[in-house]
Amino acid sequence: MSGNEGVGLHCGGENVLVSNDSALDLSPLLEGTFLPGASNQLKRVVTHKPKTPDLCRKNSFTTLQPYLSVQNPRTWLIAAVFLLQILLLLTARSIPTSATRNRNHLVTATTTSTQCALGKVYVYELPPVFNAGLLEKCDDLNPWTSRCDALSNNGLGKRATMLASVVPGNLTHTWYWTDQFSLEIVYHNRMMNYKCRTMEPNSATAFYIPFYAGLAVGKYLWTSNYTAKDRDRHCHTMLKWVRDQPYWNRSDGWDHFISMGRITWDFRRSKDEDWGSSCIYLPGMRNITRLLIERNSWDYFDIGVPYPTGFHPGSATDVARWQEFVGGRDRTTLYCFAGATRGFIKNDFRRLLLGQCYNDTGSCRVVDCGGSKCSNGTSAILETFLSSDFCLQPRGDSFTRRSIFDCMLAGSIPVFFWKRTAYYQYEWFLPGEPESYSVFIDRYAVQNGTSIKGVLEKIGRDEVKRMRQKVIEYIPRLVYAKSSRGLEGMKDAFDIAVEGVLKRNKEQEQAGYKWR
C-alpha cells in the first residue's frame, strides 16, 4: 500500500482514513474521496472533514480498547477484517491503472480513426526507373543545363540565401529557389511520410502512383531528335506495370491517383507531330485522378493544385510569422507586374499591360523578366509583390502561371483577366467567392482602352484591407511544408489535395454517384 492510501473506518457517524504511514499528511484527502473500481462498500473512503477530529480520535480508542487484548478472540477477528480490507483496497488500486490504460488506447485509436476518416493511401513501390532513377540522371533531364540543383532537397531546390535582406531573419530558413516543375518530387516525399499512408493495400481507399511524368518527358520536348514513342515510353511502360497489379482491377483505376509536375497540355498530344506526350490519352490513364499545376477545366479527372513556390514553412509558427509580416507591410505602390512580353504571340496582351504600367509612373512597379532574368529566382520579384496592393496576373504560356501564388504569398491582391487562370483551376485551394480576394478585369475591356489604374483606384481602402486579409488567411493552403510530415496542426496544399482525392473516392463508392 502506497503512502497516499489507507483503510476507511467508521467513527462517530463520520468516515476517516487510517493510514499505515503515521507521518502522512491526510488533510488533502479529507474532502470526500472515491476509489474507482472498488466495491460499493469500499468506494467511499472519506465523505467530508470531521468536525471534531480530536473527539473522534479519542472515541475510536475508547471504543476499541476492550477488544485490543491479544488473548481476546475478537482481537484476531478485527485484525482479520483489517487485513481483508487492505487486500481489497490493494486490488481496487490496480483497477484504475488498467482502466486508464485501456481508455488511453481507445482515445488513440479514435484519434487515428478521426485523422484518417476519409481513408488511407497505399503508395506503389514502382521500379526506380520511374522516379529515383530519373533523379539520378538529373544532368540529363534538360537539353541545355543540369537540373540537379533545382531538384535537390526533395524538390525544394537550393536555399534562397539572396532573400536574407527581404524576409524576416527568423524565416530565412524557410525560403528556397524552388523550381515550378518539381511537384512530383514534393508529393512523393510527402506521401511516403503521410499520416494516413497504409502498408496494407487491402485497407487502402486510394492508391498513389509515384511516377515523375513531367521529369520523364522533359528532355524530349525541346528538340526534334526524338520521336513520339520516345515521349510516351515512360508513361506507357508505367501504365502496363500498374495495370498488372491486383488492386487495379478492383475499380479499373478509379481509386488511383498521380501527381504530374507540368501543365495538363504537356500530356495531351493528339497527333505524333504535335507537342508533348500522349500520356493522358493512353489506355489505363482515363480513370486515374491527376494532380496538375494546370488542369483541363472540362476533365473531371484533372485536379489543379498550387504551383510550388519558394516558401516552405517548417511549422505552423513559421506560417503565422509570415502572415504577420506580410499583413504589416507598408505598401507604397498601387499595382505591379512581373513578367515578360511574348513577342511570338500576335496582339500580345502582356505588352498592353507593360505599356500601361510604364505609363503609370508612381502607381505601378515593373519587374521585366525578359530573357532569363527571372528564371532562377530574384529578390526583386518578392520585393515588388510585398510593396504593392495589387499584382497583375495575365495568362502565361498557358492559362496559369506560378506568379499567381508568388503574388498571393506576399499578401498582394491578384488581378485576373481570364477566369481560367484561377477561378476554374484551384477551387479546392482558393475562396469560393472570387471577389473576396481578387479583382477581375475583362481582357477585352483592357484591349479597348480601359485603364487598369482607374479600376483599381476606385476600390476603397477598407475593401482593399478586407481583400488582403482574405488572401493572407489562405496562405497555408497555397504552400508546401518543408517537413516531410507536414505542419503540425495546420493543413498545407498537399493535405488539401490528398484529402480532396480521398473524399472523391468515398463519394464514388456511393450508389448513384455522378461525376461533378
Coordinates of C-alpha atoms in Angstrom, one line a residue:
M1 CA 0.0 0.0 0.0
S2 CA 1.4 3.3 -1.0
G3 CA 1.8 6.3 1.3
N4 CA -1.3 8.0 0.0
E5 CA -3.7 5.2 0.7
G6 CA -5.2 3.7 3.9
V7 CA -8.2 2.0 5.3
G8 CA -11.6 3.6 5.9
L9 CA -13.1 3.0 9.4
H10 CA -16.4 4.4 10.8
C11 CA -16.0 7.0 13.6
G12 CA -18.9 8.7 15.3
G13 CA -21.0 9.0 12.2
E14 CA -18.0 10.1 10.1
N15 CA -15.6 8.2 7.8
V16 CA -11.9 8.7 8.5
L17 CA -8.8 7.3 6.9
V18 CA -6.5 5.1 8.9
S19 CA -3.1 5.2 7.2
N20 CA -0.2 2.7 7.6
D21 CA 2.1 5.8 7.5
S22 CA 1.7 7.8 10.6
A23 CA 3.8 10.7 9.2
L24 CA 1.5 11.1 6.2
D25 CA -0.5 14.4 5.9
L26 CA -4.0 13.3 5.2
S27 CA -5.6 16.7 5.0
P28 CA -5.8 16.9 1.2
L29 CA -7.8 13.6 1.1
L30 CA -10.4 14.5 3.8
E31 CA -12.8 16.1 1.4
G32 CA -14.8 13.1 0.2
T33 CA -12.6 10.8 -1.9
F34 CA -13.7 7.8 -4.0
L35 CA -11.6 4.9 -5.2
P36 CA -12.8 3.9 -8.7
G37 CA -13.1 0.2 -9.2
A38 CA -13.6 -0.7 -5.6
S39 CA -16.7 -2.4 -4.3
N40 CA -19.7 -0.3 -3.3
Q41 CA -18.9 -0.7 0.3
L42 CA -15.3 0.5 -0.1
K43 CA -15.8 3.2 -2.7
R44 CA -16.4 6.0 -0.3
V45 CA -13.3 6.2 1.9
V46 CA -14.0 9.7 3.3
T47 CA -17.1 11.7 3.0
H48 CA -16.0 15.0 4.5
K49 CA -13.7 16.5 7.0
P50 CA -14.7 15.6 10.6
K51 CA -16.0 18.4 12.7
T52 CA -14.3 17.2 15.9
P53 CA -11.3 15.2 15.0
D54 CA -9.8 15.1 18.5
L55 CA -13.0 13.7 20.0
C56 CA -13.4 11.2 17.2
R57 CA -9.8 10.0 17.7
K58 CA -10.5 9.6 21.5
N59 CA -13.7 7.8 20.9
S60 CA -12.1 5.5 18.5
F61 CA -9.5 4.4 21.0
T62 CA -12.1 4.1 23.8
T63 CA -14.4 2.1 21.6
L64 CA -11.7 -0.3 20.5
Q65 CA -9.8 -0.6 23.8
P66 CA -11.8 -3.6 25.3
Y67 CA -11.1 -5.6 22.2
L68 CA -7.4 -5.0 21.8
S69 CA -6.2 -7.7 24.2
V70 CA -4.1 -10.3 22.5
Q71 CA -6.0 -13.0 24.4
N72 CA -9.4 -11.8 23.3
P73 CA -10.6 -13.7 20.2
R74 CA -12.3 -10.6 19.0
T75 CA -8.8 -9.0 18.5
W76 CA -8.0 -11.6 15.9
L77 CA -11.3 -11.1 14.2
I78 CA -10.7 -7.3 14.0
A79 CA -7.2 -8.0 12.6
A80 CA -8.6 -10.4 10.0
V81 CA -11.2 -7.9 8.9
F82 CA -8.5 -5.2 8.8
L83 CA -6.2 -7.3 6.6
L84 CA -9.1 -8.2 4.4
Q85 CA -9.9 -4.6 3.8
I86 CA -6.2 -3.9 3.0
L87 CA -6.3 -6.7 0.4
L88 CA -9.5 -5.3 -1.1
L89 CA -8.1 -1.8 -1.3
L90 CA -4.8 -3.1 -3.0
T91 CA -6.9 -4.9 -5.6
A92 CA -9.1 -1.9 -6.2
R93 CA -6.0 0.3 -6.6
S94 CA -4.8 -1.8 -9.6
I95 CA -8.1 -1.4 -11.4
P96 CA -7.9 2.3 -12.3
T97 CA -4.5 1.7 -13.8
S98 CA -5.8 -0.9 -16.1
A99 CA -8.9 1.1 -17.0
T100 CA -6.8 4.1 -17.7
R101 CA -4.5 2.2 -19.9
N102 CA -7.5 0.8 -21.9
R103 CA -9.1 4.2 -22.1
N104 CA -5.9 5.8 -23.4
H105 CA -5.7 3.1 -26.0
L106 CA -9.3 3.8 -27.1
V107 CA -8.5 7.5 -27.3
T108 CA -5.5 6.9 -29.5
A109 CA -7.5 4.6 -31.8
T110 CA -10.3 7.1 -32.0
T111 CA -7.8 9.9 -32.8
T112 CA -6.2 7.9 -35.6
S113 CA -9.6 7.0 -37.0
T114 CA -10.6 10.6 -36.9
Q115 CA -7.5 11.7 -38.6
C116 CA -8.0 9.2 -41.4
A117 CA -11.8 9.3 -41.6
L118 CA -11.6 9.7 -45.3
G119 CA -9.5 6.6 -45.7
K120 CA -5.9 5.6 -46.2
V121 CA -3.4 5.7 -49.1
Y122 CA -1.3 2.9 -50.4
V123 CA 1.9 4.0 -52.2
Y124 CA 3.0 1.7 -55.0
E125 CA 6.7 0.8 -55.0
L126 CA 7.4 1.5 -58.6
P127 CA 10.7 0.3 -60.3
P128 CA 13.2 3.1 -59.7
V129 CA 13.4 3.9 -63.4
F130 CA 10.1 5.8 -63.0
N131 CA 11.2 8.1 -60.2
A132 CA 14.5 7.8 -58.2
G133 CA 16.3 6.7 -61.4
L134 CA 15.3 9.9 -63.2
L135 CA 16.7 12.0 -60.4
E136 CA 20.0 10.1 -60.5
K137 CA 20.3 11.3 -64.1
C138 CA 19.4 14.9 -63.3
D139 CA 22.2 16.2 -65.5
D140 CA 20.4 14.6 -68.4
L141 CA 16.8 15.8 -67.8
N142 CA 17.2 19.0 -69.8
P143 CA 18.8 19.5 -73.2
W144 CA 20.5 22.8 -72.1
T145 CA 21.5 22.6 -68.5
S146 CA 21.7 20.4 -65.4
R147 CA 18.6 20.1 -63.3
C148 CA 20.4 18.7 -60.3
D149 CA 20.4 21.9 -58.1
A150 CA 16.8 22.7 -59.0
L151 CA 15.6 19.3 -57.9
S152 CA 17.7 18.9 -54.8
N153 CA 16.4 18.9 -51.2
N154 CA 13.5 16.6 -52.1
G155 CA 12.4 19.0 -54.8
L156 CA 12.7 22.2 -52.8
G157 CA 15.9 23.3 -54.5
K158 CA 18.8 25.3 -53.0
R159 CA 18.4 27.6 -50.1
A160 CA 17.4 31.2 -51.2
T161 CA 20.2 33.0 -49.3
M162 CA 19.7 36.0 -51.5
L163 CA 16.4 36.7 -49.8
A164 CA 18.0 37.4 -46.4
S165 CA 17.6 41.1 -46.9
V166 CA 13.9 40.8 -47.8
V167 CA 12.4 38.3 -45.4
P168 CA 12.5 38.4 -41.6
G169 CA 15.6 36.9 -40.1
N170 CA 13.7 34.1 -38.3
L171 CA 12.2 32.9 -41.6
T172 CA 15.3 32.8 -43.9
H173 CA 15.5 29.1 -43.3
T174 CA 12.0 28.6 -45.0
W175 CA 12.9 30.0 -48.4
Y176 CA 14.3 28.1 -51.4
W177 CA 14.8 28.5 -55.1
T178 CA 12.1 26.0 -55.9
D179 CA 11.5 25.0 -59.5
Q180 CA 7.9 25.3 -60.6
F181 CA 8.1 21.8 -62.2
S182 CA 9.2 20.0 -59.0
L183 CA 5.7 19.0 -57.9
E184 CA 6.1 15.2 -58.4
I185 CA 9.2 15.0 -56.1
V186 CA 7.5 17.1 -53.4
Y187 CA 4.4 15.0 -53.4
H188 CA 6.2 11.7 -53.4
N189 CA 8.4 12.7 -50.5
R190 CA 5.3 13.8 -48.5
M191 CA 3.3 10.8 -49.4
M192 CA 6.0 8.4 -48.1
N193 CA 5.5 10.0 -44.7
Y194 CA 1.8 10.8 -44.9
K195 CA -0.1 10.2 -41.6
C196 CA -2.8 8.2 -43.5
R197 CA -0.4 6.1 -45.5
T198 CA -1.0 2.3 -45.1
M199 CA 1.3 -0.5 -45.8
E200 CA -1.7 -2.9 -46.3
P201 CA -3.2 -2.4 -49.8
N202 CA -6.4 -4.2 -48.8
S203 CA -7.2 -1.4 -46.3
A204 CA -6.5 1.4 -48.8
T205 CA -9.1 3.8 -50.1
A206 CA -6.7 5.2 -52.7
F207 CA -3.6 4.1 -54.5
Y208 CA -0.8 6.7 -55.2
I209 CA 1.4 6.2 -58.3
P210 CA 4.8 7.9 -57.7
F211 CA 5.7 8.3 -61.3
Y212 CA 7.6 11.5 -62.3
A213 CA 5.8 12.0 -65.6
G214 CA 6.9 15.6 -66.0
L215 CA 10.6 14.9 -65.5
A216 CA 10.4 11.8 -67.7
V217 CA 9.1 13.7 -70.7
G218 CA 11.0 17.0 -70.1
K219 CA 14.2 16.1 -72.1
Y220 CA 12.1 15.0 -75.1
L221 CA 10.1 18.2 -75.5
W222 CA 12.5 20.7 -76.9
T223 CA 14.2 19.1 -79.9
S224 CA 13.2 17.2 -83.0
N225 CA 15.7 14.5 -82.3
Y226 CA 13.1 12.3 -80.5
T227 CA 10.0 10.5 -81.8
A228 CA 6.5 10.4 -80.4
K229 CA 7.3 7.0 -79.0
D230 CA 10.3 8.4 -77.1
R231 CA 8.0 10.9 -75.4
D232 CA 5.4 8.2 -74.5
R233 CA 7.8 5.4 -73.5
H234 CA 8.0 6.0 -69.7
C235 CA 4.2 6.6 -69.3
H236 CA 3.3 3.6 -71.5
T237 CA 5.6 1.3 -69.5
M238 CA 4.4 2.6 -66.2
L239 CA 0.7 2.0 -67.0
K240 CA 1.5 -1.5 -68.1
W241 CA 3.2 -2.1 -64.7
V242 CA 0.3 -0.6 -62.7
R243 CA -2.4 -2.4 -64.6
D244 CA -0.7 -5.7 -63.8
Q245 CA -1.2 -5.1 -60.1
P246 CA -4.0 -6.9 -58.4
Y247 CA -5.5 -3.8 -56.9
W248 CA -6.0 -2.1 -60.3
N249 CA -8.9 -4.4 -61.2
R250 CA -10.7 -3.5 -58.0
S251 CA -12.1 -0.4 -59.7
D252 CA -10.3 -0.2 -63.1
G253 CA -8.2 2.6 -61.8
W254 CA -10.9 4.8 -60.3
D255 CA -9.2 4.7 -56.9
H256 CA -5.7 5.5 -58.3
F257 CA -4.1 9.0 -58.4
I258 CA -0.9 10.5 -59.6
S259 CA 0.9 13.9 -59.3
M260 CA 2.1 15.3 -62.6
G261 CA 4.5 18.3 -62.4
R262 CA 3.7 20.0 -65.6
I263 CA 0.5 21.5 -67.1
T264 CA -2.1 19.1 -68.5
W265 CA -1.4 20.2 -72.1
D266 CA 2.1 18.7 -71.9
F267 CA 0.4 15.3 -71.6
R268 CA -2.3 15.6 -74.2
R269 CA -0.7 15.1 -77.6
S270 CA -3.3 14.1 -80.2
K271 CA -1.0 13.6 -83.2
D272 CA 2.5 12.3 -83.3
E273 CA 3.8 15.6 -84.8
D274 CA 2.3 17.7 -82.0
W275 CA 3.8 19.0 -78.7
G276 CA 4.2 16.8 -75.6
S277 CA 3.4 13.3 -74.7
S278 CA 0.0 11.5 -75.1
C279 CA 0.2 10.1 -71.5
I280 CA -3.3 11.2 -70.5
Y281 CA -4.8 9.6 -73.6
L282 CA -3.0 6.3 -73.2
P283 CA -5.1 3.2 -72.2
G284 CA -5.4 3.0 -68.5
M285 CA -4.9 6.6 -67.7
R286 CA -8.5 7.5 -68.4
N287 CA -9.8 6.8 -64.8
I288 CA -6.7 7.9 -62.8
T289 CA -7.1 11.2 -60.9
R290 CA -4.3 13.6 -61.9
L291 CA -2.9 16.4 -59.7
L292 CA -1.5 19.0 -62.0
I293 CA -0.3 22.6 -61.8
E294 CA -2.8 23.4 -64.5
R295 CA -5.9 21.3 -65.3
N296 CA -8.2 20.9 -68.3
S297 CA -11.3 22.6 -66.8
W298 CA -13.6 20.1 -68.7
D299 CA -11.9 16.9 -67.5
Y300 CA -13.2 15.5 -64.2
F301 CA -10.0 13.6 -63.5
D302 CA -7.8 16.7 -63.8
I303 CA -7.3 18.5 -60.4
G304 CA -5.5 21.8 -60.4
V305 CA -3.1 22.2 -57.4
P306 CA -0.9 25.2 -56.5
Y307 CA 2.5 25.6 -58.2
P308 CA 5.3 25.1 -55.8
T309 CA 6.6 28.5 -54.5
G310 CA 9.8 29.3 -52.7
F311 CA 8.2 29.4 -49.2
H312 CA 8.4 26.1 -47.4
P313 CA 7.5 26.6 -43.7
G314 CA 8.8 24.1 -41.2
S315 CA 6.0 24.7 -38.7
A316 CA 2.6 26.4 -38.2
T317 CA 4.5 29.1 -36.3
D318 CA 6.6 29.8 -39.4
V319 CA 3.3 30.4 -41.3
A320 CA 1.9 32.6 -38.6
R321 CA 5.1 34.7 -38.6
W322 CA 5.0 35.1 -42.3
Q323 CA 1.3 36.1 -42.3
E324 CA 2.0 38.7 -39.7
F325 CA 4.9 40.0 -41.7
V326 CA 3.0 40.4 -45.0
G327 CA 0.0 41.8 -43.1
G328 CA 2.0 44.6 -41.6
R329 CA 3.8 45.6 -44.8
D330 CA 3.7 49.3 -45.8
R331 CA 2.6 49.0 -49.5
T332 CA 3.7 52.1 -51.4
T333 CA 2.7 51.0 -54.9
L334 CA -0.9 50.6 -56.2
Y335 CA -0.2 47.7 -58.6
C336 CA 2.7 45.8 -60.2
F337 CA 3.6 43.4 -63.0
A338 CA 6.3 40.8 -63.0
G339 CA 6.8 39.1 -66.4
A340 CA 7.9 39.4 -70.0
T341 CA 6.3 40.0 -73.3
R342 CA 5.6 37.2 -75.7
G343 CA 6.8 38.6 -79.0
F344 CA 5.8 35.5 -80.9
I345 CA 2.1 36.0 -79.9
K346 CA 0.0 38.2 -82.1
N347 CA -1.6 41.1 -80.2
D348 CA 0.4 40.0 -77.1
F349 CA -1.7 41.0 -74.1
R350 CA 1.3 41.3 -71.8
R351 CA 2.6 44.1 -74.0
L352 CA -0.6 46.0 -73.2
L353 CA -0.1 45.5 -69.5
L354 CA 3.5 46.6 -69.6
G355 CA 2.6 49.6 -71.6
Q356 CA 0.0 50.8 -69.1
C357 CA 2.3 50.0 -66.2
Y358 CA 5.2 52.0 -67.6
N359 CA 2.9 54.9 -68.3
D360 CA 1.6 54.9 -64.8
T361 CA 4.8 56.0 -63.2
G362 CA 4.5 56.2 -59.4
S363 CA 1.4 53.9 -59.4
C364 CA 2.9 50.8 -61.0
R365 CA 6.1 48.9 -60.5
V366 CA 7.6 46.6 -63.2
V367 CA 9.9 43.6 -63.0
D368 CA 10.8 42.9 -66.6
C369 CA 11.6 39.2 -66.8
G370 CA 12.7 39.3 -70.5
G371 CA 15.2 36.6 -71.4
S372 CA 16.1 34.5 -68.4
K373 CA 16.4 37.3 -65.8
C374 CA 13.8 35.7 -63.5
S375 CA 14.3 32.0 -64.3
N376 CA 16.4 31.2 -61.2
G377 CA 14.5 33.4 -58.8
T378 CA 15.2 37.0 -57.9
S379 CA 14.6 39.1 -54.8
A380 CA 13.2 41.9 -56.9
I381 CA 10.0 39.9 -57.6
L382 CA 9.3 39.2 -53.9
E383 CA 10.1 42.8 -53.0
T384 CA 7.8 44.1 -55.7
F385 CA 4.9 42.0 -54.6
L386 CA 5.5 42.9 -50.9
S387 CA 5.3 46.6 -51.8
S388 CA 2.2 46.5 -54.0
D389 CA -1.5 46.4 -53.2
F390 CA -2.4 44.6 -56.4
C391 CA -0.4 42.4 -58.8
L392 CA -1.4 41.8 -62.5
Q393 CA -1.8 38.1 -63.4
P394 CA -2.5 37.6 -67.1
R395 CA -2.2 34.1 -68.5
G396 CA 1.2 32.7 -69.1
D397 CA 2.3 30.5 -71.9
S398 CA -0.8 28.6 -70.9
F399 CA -3.8 29.8 -68.8
T400 CA -2.0 29.7 -65.5
R401 CA 1.4 30.9 -64.1
R402 CA 3.3 30.4 -60.9
S403 CA 3.3 34.1 -60.3
I404 CA -0.3 33.8 -59.1
F405 CA 1.0 32.1 -56.0
D406 CA 4.1 34.2 -55.6
C407 CA 1.9 37.2 -55.6
M408 CA -0.7 35.9 -53.1
L409 CA 2.0 34.5 -50.8
A410 CA 3.3 38.1 -50.5
G411 CA -0.1 39.4 -49.5
S412 CA -0.7 41.2 -52.8
I413 CA -4.2 41.0 -54.3
P414 CA -4.3 39.3 -57.7
V415 CA -5.9 40.9 -60.8
F416 CA -7.1 38.4 -63.3
F417 CA -8.1 38.8 -67.0
W418 CA -9.1 35.2 -67.7
K419 CA -11.4 33.2 -65.4
R420 CA -9.5 30.0 -66.3
T421 CA -6.3 31.5 -64.8
A422 CA -7.5 30.7 -61.3
Y423 CA -11.3 30.5 -60.8
Y424 CA -11.7 27.3 -62.8
Q425 CA -8.4 25.8 -61.7
Y426 CA -7.9 25.8 -58.0
E427 CA -11.3 25.5 -56.4
W428 CA -10.1 23.4 -53.6
F429 CA -7.5 25.9 -52.5
L430 CA -9.0 29.4 -53.1
P431 CA -12.0 31.1 -51.5
G432 CA -15.3 30.3 -53.2
E433 CA -16.2 33.9 -53.8
P434 CA -13.6 35.3 -56.3
E435 CA -14.4 38.9 -55.4
S436 CA -13.4 38.3 -51.8
Y437 CA -9.7 38.0 -52.6
S438 CA -9.2 39.2 -56.3
V439 CA -10.2 41.6 -59.0
F440 CA -11.4 40.6 -62.4
I441 CA -11.0 42.9 -65.4
D442 CA -12.2 41.6 -68.7
R443 CA -9.2 41.5 -71.1
Y444 CA -11.3 42.8 -74.0
A445 CA -12.1 45.9 -71.9
V446 CA -8.3 46.5 -71.5
Q447 CA -7.8 46.0 -75.2
N448 CA -10.4 48.6 -75.8
G449 CA -8.6 51.2 -73.6
T450 CA -9.9 50.6 -70.0
S451 CA -7.4 52.0 -67.5
I452 CA -6.2 49.4 -65.0
K453 CA -5.1 52.2 -62.7
G454 CA -8.6 53.7 -62.9
V455 CA -10.3 50.5 -62.0
L456 CA -8.1 49.8 -59.0
E457 CA -8.2 53.3 -57.6
K458 CA -11.9 53.1 -57.3
I459 CA -11.6 50.3 -54.8
G460 CA -11.9 51.8 -51.2
R461 CA -9.1 51.3 -48.7
D462 CA -11.4 49.3 -46.4
E463 CA -12.2 47.0 -49.2
V464 CA -8.5 46.6 -50.1
K465 CA -7.8 45.7 -46.5
R466 CA -10.5 43.2 -46.4
M467 CA -9.4 41.5 -49.6
R468 CA -5.8 41.4 -48.4
Q469 CA -6.9 39.7 -45.1
K470 CA -8.6 37.0 -47.1
V471 CA -5.5 36.5 -49.3
I472 CA -3.3 36.2 -46.1
E473 CA -5.8 33.9 -44.5
Y474 CA -5.5 31.4 -47.4
I475 CA -1.7 31.3 -47.5
P476 CA -1.4 27.9 -45.7
R477 CA -3.5 26.3 -48.4
L478 CA -1.1 27.6 -51.1
V479 CA 2.3 26.4 -49.8
Y480 CA 4.1 23.1 -49.4
A481 CA 5.7 22.4 -46.0
K482 CA 9.4 21.8 -45.7
S483 CA 8.9 18.9 -43.3
S484 CA 8.1 15.6 -44.9
R485 CA 5.4 15.2 -42.3
G486 CA 3.7 18.5 -43.0
L487 CA 2.7 21.1 -40.5
E488 CA 1.6 20.1 -37.0
G489 CA -2.0 21.4 -36.5
M490 CA -2.2 23.1 -39.9
K491 CA -3.1 21.8 -43.4
D492 CA -1.0 22.9 -46.4
A493 CA -1.6 22.4 -50.1
F494 CA -0.5 18.8 -50.0
D495 CA -3.0 17.9 -47.2
I496 CA -5.9 19.7 -49.0
A497 CA -5.1 17.9 -52.3
V498 CA -4.8 14.4 -50.9
E499 CA -7.9 14.8 -48.7
G500 CA -9.8 16.0 -51.7
V501 CA -8.9 12.9 -53.6
L502 CA -9.9 10.6 -50.7
K503 CA -13.2 12.4 -50.4
R504 CA -13.9 12.0 -54.1
N505 CA -13.1 8.3 -53.8
K506 CA -15.5 7.9 -50.9
E507 CA -18.2 9.7 -52.9
Q508 CA -17.7 7.4 -55.9
E509 CA -18.4 4.4 -53.7
Q510 CA -22.0 5.7 -53.1
A511 CA -24.8 4.3 -55.2
G512 CA -26.0 6.6 -57.9
Y513 CA -22.9 8.7 -57.8
K514 CA -22.4 11.0 -60.8
W515 CA -19.4 13.0 -61.9
R516 CA -19.3 16.6 -60.9

